[in-house]
GROMACS .gro file of C-alpha atoms in nm:
model
  361
    1HIS     CA    1  -3.176  -4.456  -4.785
    2GLY     CA    2  -3.026  -4.502  -4.452
    3LYS     CA    3  -2.915  -4.203  -4.268
    4GLU     CA    4  -2.637  -4.342  -4.029
    5GLY     CA    5  -2.276  -4.228  -4.143
    6ASN     CA    6  -2.482  -4.087  -4.467
    7LEU     CA    7  -2.318  -3.711  -4.518
    8VAL     CA    8  -2.637  -3.602  -4.704
    9HIS     CA    9  -2.835  -3.675  -4.342
   10ASN     CA   10  -2.554  -3.457  -4.153
   11GLU     CA   11  -2.606  -3.188  -4.436
   12ALA     CA   12  -2.976  -3.146  -4.401
   13ILE     CA   13  -2.952  -3.141  -4.013
   14ASN     CA   14  -2.691  -2.828  -4.036
   15ALA     CA   15  -2.953  -2.710  -4.286
   16GLY     CA   16  -3.216  -2.665  -4.024
   17SER     CA   17  -3.404  -2.941  -4.243
   18THR     CA   18  -3.699  -3.151  -4.097
   19LEU     CA   19  -3.686  -3.474  -4.187
   20VAL     CA   20  -3.930  -3.744  -4.223
   21LYS     CA   21  -3.917  -4.097  -4.127
   22ASN     CA   22  -4.020  -4.327  -4.440
   23SER     CA   23  -4.236  -4.633  -4.386
   24LYS     CA   24  -4.215  -4.938  -4.505
   25ASP     CA   25  -4.617  -5.031  -4.499
   26ILE     CA   26  -4.741  -5.035  -4.784
   27LYS     CA   27  -5.101  -5.094  -4.917
   28MET     CA   28  -5.113  -5.309  -5.221
   29ILE     CA   29  -5.425  -5.296  -5.451
   30GLY     CA   30  -5.541  -5.570  -5.665
   31GLU     CA   31  -5.703  -5.674  -5.964
   32GLU     CA   32  -6.025  -5.625  -5.769
   33LYS     CA   33  -5.963  -5.291  -5.699
   34THR     CA   34  -5.967  -5.379  -5.285
   35GLU     CA   35  -5.653  -5.429  -5.086
   36VAL     CA   36  -5.518  -5.761  -5.125
   37ASP     CA   37  -5.460  -5.981  -4.812
   38GLU     CA   38  -5.158  -5.909  -4.641
   39ASN     CA   39  -5.035  -6.280  -4.590
   40TYR     CA   40  -5.090  -6.373  -4.946
   41THR     CA   41  -4.876  -6.051  -5.077
   42SER     CA   42  -4.614  -6.185  -4.797
   43GLU     CA   43  -4.612  -6.519  -4.971
   44VAL     CA   44  -4.582  -6.392  -5.309
   45CYS     CA   45  -4.307  -6.140  -5.206
   46ASP     CA   46  -4.099  -6.401  -5.015
   47LEU     CA   47  -4.100  -6.611  -5.344
   48HIS     CA   48  -3.967  -6.312  -5.537
   49ASN     CA   49  -3.710  -6.302  -5.306
   50LYS     CA   50  -3.645  -6.650  -5.308
   51LEU     CA   51  -3.592  -6.659  -5.692
   52LEU     CA   52  -3.370  -6.370  -5.667
   53GLU     CA   53  -3.172  -6.566  -5.410
   54GLU     CA   54  -3.148  -6.901  -5.637
   55SER     CA   55  -3.080  -6.703  -5.967
   56VAL     CA   56  -2.775  -6.577  -5.798
   57LYS     CA   57  -2.691  -6.981  -5.668
   58ILE     CA   58  -2.725  -7.089  -6.018
   59LEU     CA   59  -2.476  -6.850  -6.177
   60GLN     CA   60  -2.266  -6.911  -5.877
   61ASN     CA   61  -2.269  -7.330  -5.939
   62LYS     CA   62  -1.946  -7.425  -6.126
   63THR     CA   63  -2.117  -7.701  -6.310
   64HIS     CA   64  -2.273  -7.419  -6.530
   65LEU     CA   65  -1.906  -7.281  -6.566
   66GLN     CA   66  -1.674  -7.618  -6.595
   67ASN     CA   67  -1.648  -7.564  -6.967
   68GLN     CA   68  -1.575  -7.203  -6.951
   69LYS     CA   69  -1.244  -6.987  -6.900
   70GLY     CA   70  -1.178  -6.666  -6.736
   71SER     CA   71  -1.228  -6.512  -6.337
   72PHE     CA   72  -1.516  -6.335  -6.167
   73ASN     CA   73  -1.261  -6.046  -6.122
   74LEU     CA   74  -1.444  -5.753  -6.320
   75ILE     CA   75  -1.749  -5.619  -6.144
   76ARG     CA   76  -2.009  -5.444  -6.375
   77TRP     CA   77  -2.283  -5.271  -6.163
   78TYR     CA   78  -2.480  -5.206  -6.500
   79ALA     CA   79  -2.439  -5.464  -6.762
   80PRO     CA   80  -2.556  -5.349  -7.117
   81PRO     CA   81  -2.283  -5.526  -7.297
   82LEU     CA   82  -2.457  -5.851  -7.146
   83ALA     CA   83  -2.743  -5.835  -7.320
   84ALA     CA   84  -2.593  -5.783  -7.671
   85ASN     CA   85  -2.402  -6.138  -7.662
   86THR     CA   86  -2.405  -6.333  -7.937
   87ASN     CA   87  -2.235  -6.639  -7.834
   88PRO     CA   88  -2.440  -6.969  -7.889
   89GLU     CA   89  -2.360  -7.130  -7.596
   90ALA     CA   90  -2.457  -6.840  -7.385
   91ARG     CA   91  -2.735  -6.813  -7.531
   92LYS     CA   92  -2.890  -7.158  -7.488
   93ASN     CA   93  -2.805  -7.151  -7.098
   94ARG     CA   94  -2.926  -6.800  -7.105
   95PHE     CA   95  -2.596  -6.702  -6.939
   96GLN     CA   96  -2.331  -6.439  -7.135
   97ARG     CA   97  -1.980  -6.380  -7.155
   98THR     CA   98  -1.826  -6.029  -7.164
   99ASP     CA   99  -1.503  -5.889  -7.215
  100VAL     CA  100  -1.349  -5.531  -7.176
  101SER     CA  101  -1.064  -5.348  -7.342
  102SER     CA  102  -0.796  -5.333  -7.073
  103LYS     CA  103  -0.570  -5.610  -7.040
  104ARG     CA  104  -0.591  -5.601  -6.704
  105TYR     CA  105  -0.919  -5.740  -6.631
  106LYS     CA  106  -1.015  -6.106  -6.701
  107GLU     CA  107  -1.311  -6.252  -6.840
  108SER     CA  108  -1.646  -6.185  -6.664
  109PHE     CA  109  -1.899  -6.450  -6.670
  110ASP     CA  110  -2.219  -6.281  -6.572
  111CYS     CA  111  -2.631  -6.276  -6.712
  112THR     CA  112  -2.842  -5.992  -6.628
  113ILE     CA  113  -3.105  -6.011  -6.341
  114ASP     CA  114  -3.403  -6.080  -6.579
  115ARG     CA  115  -3.236  -6.383  -6.741
  116ALA     CA  116  -3.106  -6.487  -6.429
  117LEU     CA  117  -3.449  -6.513  -6.267
  118GLY     CA  118  -3.581  -6.652  -6.545
  119GLN     CA  119  -3.337  -6.908  -6.539
  120ALA     CA  120  -3.480  -6.984  -6.187
  121LEU     CA  121  -3.795  -7.034  -6.288
  122TRP     CA  122  -3.720  -7.256  -6.556
  123ASP     CA  123  -3.512  -7.503  -6.386
  124GLY     CA  124  -3.850  -7.483  -6.159
  125LYS     CA  125  -3.621  -7.533  -5.838
  126ILE     CA  126  -3.920  -7.320  -5.685
  127VAL     CA  127  -4.279  -7.316  -5.735
  128ASP     CA  128  -4.549  -7.183  -5.557
  129LYS     CA  129  -4.956  -7.196  -5.671
  130ASN     CA  130  -4.976  -6.848  -5.561
  131ALA     CA  131  -4.745  -6.753  -5.835
  132MET     CA  132  -4.978  -6.939  -6.084
  133MET     CA  133  -5.262  -6.715  -6.026
  134SER     CA  134  -5.313  -6.398  -6.209
  135GLN     CA  135  -5.293  -6.163  -5.876
  136GLY     CA  136  -4.966  -6.353  -5.803
  137ARG     CA  137  -4.849  -6.283  -6.140
  138TYR     CA  138  -4.923  -5.910  -6.114
  139ILE     CA  139  -4.775  -5.899  -5.761
  140LEU     CA  140  -4.426  -6.049  -5.884
  141GLY     CA  141  -4.448  -5.778  -6.172
  142TRP     CA  142  -4.461  -5.520  -5.896
  143ASN     CA  143  -4.202  -5.670  -5.707
  144LYS     CA  144  -3.984  -5.649  -6.044
  145LYS     CA  145  -4.075  -5.291  -6.089
  146ASN     CA  146  -3.997  -5.246  -5.683
  147GLU     CA  147  -3.597  -5.404  -5.796
  148GLU     CA  148  -3.609  -5.177  -6.103
  149PHE     CA  149  -3.667  -4.852  -5.866
  150VAL     CA  150  -3.419  -4.957  -5.652
  151HIS     CA  151  -3.144  -5.040  -5.916
  152LYS     CA  152  -3.268  -4.724  -6.116
  153ALA     CA  153  -3.257  -4.916  -6.421
  154SER     CA  154  -3.414  -5.199  -6.603
  155LEU     CA  155  -3.353  -5.551  -6.472
  156ASN     CA  156  -3.242  -5.606  -6.840
  157SER     CA  157  -2.935  -5.419  -6.791
  158ILE     CA  158  -2.813  -5.543  -6.432
  159SER     CA  159  -2.553  -5.792  -6.360
  160ALA     CA  160  -2.697  -6.036  -6.203
  161LEU     CA  161  -2.403  -6.171  -6.007
  162TYR     CA  162  -2.309  -5.801  -5.836
  163GLY     CA  163  -2.605  -5.610  -5.912
  164MET     CA  164  -2.749  -5.748  -5.517
  165LEU     CA  165  -2.410  -5.625  -5.417
  166GLN     CA  166  -2.569  -5.263  -5.299
  167ASP     CA  167  -2.739  -5.409  -4.998
  168LYS     CA  168  -2.391  -5.469  -4.825
  169HIS     CA  169  -2.294  -5.126  -4.877
  170THR     CA  170  -2.599  -4.896  -4.815
  171TYR     CA  171  -2.647  -4.685  -4.512
  172THR     CA  172  -2.821  -4.815  -4.205
  173GLY     CA  173  -3.061  -4.644  -3.959
  174ASP     CA  174  -3.396  -4.531  -4.066
  175HIS     CA  175  -3.512  -4.396  -4.445
  176VAL     CA  176  -3.575  -4.055  -4.408
  177TYR     CA  177  -3.715  -3.773  -4.675
  178ILE     CA  178  -3.618  -3.420  -4.650
  179GLN     CA  179  -3.925  -3.201  -4.619
  180LYS     CA  180  -3.791  -2.886  -4.792
  181GLY     CA  181  -3.622  -3.089  -5.015
  182TYR     CA  182  -3.240  -3.133  -5.121
  183THR     CA  183  -3.239  -2.750  -5.270
  184SER     CA  184  -3.247  -2.654  -4.899
  185ILE     CA  185  -2.929  -2.847  -4.883
  186VAL     CA  186  -2.765  -2.682  -5.147
  187ASP     CA  187  -2.876  -2.350  -5.045
  188HIS     CA  188  -2.740  -2.419  -4.704
  189ILE     CA  189  -2.395  -2.511  -4.862
  190TYR     CA  190  -2.365  -2.256  -5.087
  191ARG     CA  191  -2.448  -1.963  -4.879
  192GLU     CA  192  -2.180  -2.103  -4.651
  193CYS     CA  193  -1.899  -2.119  -4.943
  194GLN     CA  194  -2.032  -1.746  -4.997
  195GLU     CA  195  -1.853  -1.625  -4.658
  196TYR     CA  196  -1.536  -1.729  -4.803
  197SER     CA  197  -1.406  -1.421  -4.991
  198GLN     CA  198  -1.208  -1.680  -5.203
  199PHE     CA  199  -1.515  -1.817  -5.353
  200LYS     CA  200  -1.626  -1.762  -5.673
  201THR     CA  201  -1.928  -1.877  -5.930
  202TYR     CA  202  -1.887  -1.851  -6.303
  203LEU     CA  203  -2.219  -1.941  -6.507
  204ASN     CA  204  -2.263  -2.043  -6.824
  205TYR     CA  205  -1.897  -2.128  -6.850
  206GLU     CA  206  -1.888  -2.381  -7.103
  207ILE     CA  207  -1.562  -2.568  -7.084
  208ASN     CA  208  -1.303  -2.667  -7.369
  209LYS     CA  209  -1.016  -2.825  -7.191
  210ILE     CA  210  -0.935  -2.961  -6.835
  211GLU     CA  211  -0.561  -2.997  -6.786
  212TYR     CA  212  -0.382  -3.174  -6.505
  213ALA     CA  213  -0.090  -3.249  -6.359
  214ARG     CA  214   0.068  -2.964  -6.565
  215LEU     CA  215   0.331  -2.927  -6.314
  216SER     CA  216   0.363  -3.203  -6.042
  217PRO     CA  217   0.467  -3.052  -5.732
  218LEU     CA  218   0.770  -3.201  -5.564
  219ILE     CA  219   0.665  -3.439  -5.282
  220ARG     CA  220   0.846  -3.432  -4.950
  221ASN     CA  221   1.020  -3.749  -4.864
  222SER     CA  222   1.352  -3.807  -4.663
  223ASN     CA  223   1.587  -3.774  -4.980
  224VAL     CA  224   1.498  -3.436  -5.089
  225SER     CA  225   1.655  -3.139  -4.867
  226LYS     CA  226   1.432  -2.915  -4.654
  227SER     CA  227   1.579  -2.594  -4.828
  228GLU     CA  228   1.491  -2.687  -5.190
  229ASP     CA  229   1.178  -2.506  -5.288
  230LYS     CA  230   0.870  -2.647  -5.415
  231ILE     CA  231   0.663  -2.593  -5.719
  232GLU     CA  232   0.372  -2.385  -5.659
  233VAL     CA  233   0.026  -2.599  -5.638
  234SER     CA  234  -0.161  -2.366  -5.845
  235SER     CA  235   0.038  -2.436  -6.162
  236THR     CA  236  -0.088  -2.793  -6.191
  237CYS     CA  237  -0.442  -2.752  -6.310
  238ARG     CA  238  -0.624  -2.551  -6.537
  239VAL     CA  239  -0.941  -2.474  -6.687
  240THR     CA  240  -1.001  -2.356  -7.067
  241SER     CA  241  -1.351  -2.239  -7.174
  242VAL     CA  242  -1.488  -2.246  -7.568
  243ASP     CA  243  -1.407  -1.908  -7.566
  244ASP     CA  244  -1.033  -1.954  -7.477
  245SER     CA  245  -1.066  -1.795  -7.118
  246LYS     CA  246  -0.839  -1.958  -6.867
  247HIS     CA  247  -0.815  -1.996  -6.499
  248ASP     CA  248  -0.512  -2.171  -6.303
  249LEU     CA  249  -0.613  -2.401  -6.021
  250ASP     CA  250  -0.474  -2.601  -5.739
  251PHE     CA  251  -0.690  -2.907  -5.787
  252ILE     CA  252  -0.983  -3.004  -5.985
  253VAL     CA  253  -1.308  -3.231  -5.907
  254SER     CA  254  -1.485  -3.322  -6.242
  255ALA     CA  255  -1.837  -3.392  -6.204
  256LEU     CA  256  -1.906  -3.399  -6.570
  257PRO     CA  257  -2.242  -3.625  -6.616
  258LEU     CA  258  -2.175  -3.968  -6.768
  259GLY     CA  259  -2.329  -3.887  -7.035
  260ILE     CA  260  -2.066  -3.623  -7.162
  261LEU     CA  261  -1.791  -3.845  -7.045
  262LYS     CA  262  -1.940  -4.119  -7.289
  263GLU     CA  263  -1.996  -3.869  -7.539
  264ASN     CA  264  -1.606  -3.751  -7.525
  265GLU     CA  265  -1.491  -4.119  -7.539
  266MET     CA  266  -1.689  -4.187  -7.863
  267ILE     CA  267  -1.567  -3.846  -8.014
  268GLU     CA  268  -1.188  -3.953  -7.949
  269SER     CA  269  -1.260  -4.303  -8.100
  270GLU     CA  270  -1.412  -4.184  -8.398
  271SER     CA  271  -1.277  -3.873  -8.436
  272LYS     CA  272  -0.973  -3.628  -8.354
  273ALA     CA  273  -1.188  -3.338  -8.399
  274SER     CA  274  -1.175  -3.092  -8.158
  275ARG     CA  275  -1.569  -3.147  -7.955
  276GLY     CA  276  -1.675  -3.167  -7.641
  277VAL     CA  277  -1.457  -3.168  -7.339
  278GLN     CA  278  -1.079  -3.220  -7.389
  279PHE     CA  279  -0.861  -3.403  -7.105
  280GLU     CA  280  -0.513  -3.280  -7.112
  281PRO     CA  281  -0.331  -3.588  -7.038
  282ALA     CA  282  -0.583  -3.860  -7.138
  283LEU     CA  283  -0.765  -4.006  -6.897
  284SER     CA  284  -0.634  -4.347  -6.824
  285GLN     CA  285  -0.742  -4.698  -6.946
  286ASP     CA  286  -0.903  -4.778  -6.624
  287LYS     CA  287  -1.138  -4.447  -6.634
  288LEU     CA  288  -1.240  -4.512  -7.018
  289ASP     CA  289  -1.315  -4.868  -6.906
  290ALA     CA  290  -1.543  -4.744  -6.649
  291ILE     CA  291  -1.682  -4.459  -6.846
  292HIS     CA  292  -1.795  -4.752  -7.102
  293ALA     CA  293  -1.894  -4.992  -6.905
  294VAL     CA  294  -2.104  -4.804  -6.639
  295GLY     CA  295  -2.497  -4.715  -6.790
  296VAL     CA  296  -2.753  -4.423  -6.665
  297GLY     CA  297  -3.064  -4.603  -6.542
  298CYS     CA  298  -3.403  -4.420  -6.612
  299LEU     CA  299  -3.648  -4.315  -6.332
  300ASN     CA  300  -3.891  -4.102  -6.347
  301LYS     CA  301  -4.163  -3.955  -6.108
  302VAL     CA  302  -4.484  -3.770  -6.176
  303VAL     CA  303  -4.643  -3.515  -5.955
  304LEU     CA  304  -5.007  -3.473  -5.936
  305GLN     CA  305  -5.227  -3.253  -5.781
  306PHE     CA  306  -5.616  -3.325  -5.679
  307SER     CA  307  -5.865  -3.083  -5.532
  308ASN     CA  308  -5.923  -3.349  -5.246
  309ALA     CA  309  -5.748  -3.648  -5.137
  310PHE     CA  310  -6.033  -3.897  -5.190
  311TRP     CA  311  -5.807  -4.217  -5.156
  312ARG     CA  312  -5.795  -4.083  -4.794
  313LYS     CA  313  -5.986  -4.126  -4.507
  314GLN     CA  314  -5.948  -4.062  -4.100
  315ASP     CA  315  -5.990  -4.364  -4.005
  316SER     CA  316  -5.745  -4.644  -3.867
  317LYS     CA  317  -5.572  -4.913  -4.075
  318LYS     CA  318  -5.749  -5.169  -3.893
  319LYS     CA  319  -6.087  -5.038  -3.996
  320LEU     CA  320  -5.981  -4.968  -4.335
  321LYS     CA  321  -5.879  -5.324  -4.395
  322GLY     CA  322  -5.981  -5.438  -4.740
  323SER     CA  323  -6.076  -5.113  -4.839
  324PRO     CA  324  -5.870  -4.929  -5.163
  325PHE     CA  325  -5.867  -4.620  -4.901
  326LEU     CA  326  -5.554  -4.478  -4.703
  327GLY     CA  327  -5.602  -4.432  -4.329
  328ASN     CA  328  -5.396  -4.233  -4.062
  329GLU     CA  329  -5.099  -4.440  -4.064
  330THR     CA  330  -5.036  -4.539  -4.429
  331TYR     CA  331  -4.961  -4.332  -4.729
  332LEU     CA  332  -4.799  -4.576  -4.993
  333ILE     CA  333  -4.986  -4.754  -5.229
  334GLY     CA  334  -4.886  -5.021  -5.449
  335ASN     CA  335  -5.012  -5.124  -5.748
  336ALA     CA  336  -5.094  -5.461  -5.837
  337THR     CA  337  -5.415  -5.446  -6.054
  338GLY     CA  338  -5.245  -5.558  -6.369
  339LEU     CA  339  -5.354  -5.143  -6.520
  340HIS     CA  340  -5.058  -4.982  -6.608
  341PRO     CA  341  -4.806  -5.176  -6.446
  342GLN     CA  342  -4.490  -4.940  -6.514
  343TYR     CA  343  -4.687  -4.673  -6.260
  344TYR     CA  344  -4.651  -4.936  -5.971
  345LEU     CA  345  -4.639  -4.722  -5.656
  346PHE     CA  346  -4.805  -4.406  -5.541
  347TYR     CA  347  -4.683  -4.169  -5.253
  348ASP     CA  348  -4.942  -3.923  -5.075
  349ILE     CA  349  -4.710  -3.713  -5.069
  350GLY     CA  350  -4.930  -3.441  -4.897
  351TYR     CA  351  -4.965  -3.632  -4.601
  352LEU     CA  352  -4.602  -3.767  -4.569
  353LEU     CA  353  -4.483  -3.406  -4.554
  354ALA     CA  354  -4.782  -3.244  -4.369
  355GLU     CA  355  -4.677  -3.102  -4.041
  356ASP     CA  356  -5.036  -3.127  -3.949
  357LYS     CA  357  -5.143  -3.481  -4.043
  358LYS     CA  358  -5.524  -3.393  -3.967
  359ASN     CA  359  -5.576  -3.110  -4.192
  360ALA     CA  360  -5.302  -3.256  -4.469
  361PRO     CA  361  -5.323  -3.125  -4.833
   0.00000   0.00000   0.00000
């Protein structure tokens, strides 16, 4: 999503991968199984965006917070703890307050995106007759699913105050697809690493313990004699497997999945038993707070293969307007039919990634 300054984009170029520009042109199919009028779709989508903006304004409005103490210093991208809040006043106002264990953080007054949207609708500041129609509700539902796709999580588990911050930190430039997939990049990087004699790969190596800062090297400064010996850097880190084999390393980059780190945290808090991956010394409270607070979304993609592309016709978008068929310029279908709304977006992958569009599979 955005190729300017994106390291993945640069690696894809180095790997010789073909990049395919993504299109924002989505053909919305409505409850009549035909294309929904584009102007109507735009109006409802604009309403959705206004509701998002209004919901954030409501949270930022101090009249809702005048009796609350605390600060807004704590940012939570995903906010599962918010939904479990039992504060009666918070439930009444559809807002929740959340705390963290670390003393350096203060209270954050926040709520999830779905509750904030509900508050904006409840306040009735934004009313649109189009949203009252069944087709309008289906399109609003489609926008909700699209937001969940963007955030990779349900709207009932994302912070309303800070969930929209990603727009400020996204890469600019075209959104592109890697024609050969991400595997082509990984394979390319792996081949480059193999050119170095010291590069080694250990597969099926189950780790039991990660030691870091075992013997910290001296840092050169003006108060240290130039003749003074430094401690070997390779003495600072060690990885131990479950079968007690050891490797001493200069540095360790831990890319353990968040679920594994959460499991470790739970094991350490409930039992001193030697299970999971142990860190020595123990991770800092800041890291533990982050592991506890950050959530993992679920985004499933299903690939379907057909003997023929019955949804596609070799014709222009203009001539196919109003029909449910995709033409020569569009490969995205939005499901606003009201049927199985969880499957909200369909990609014509065969057409999208085909080099020869006229004979796309």
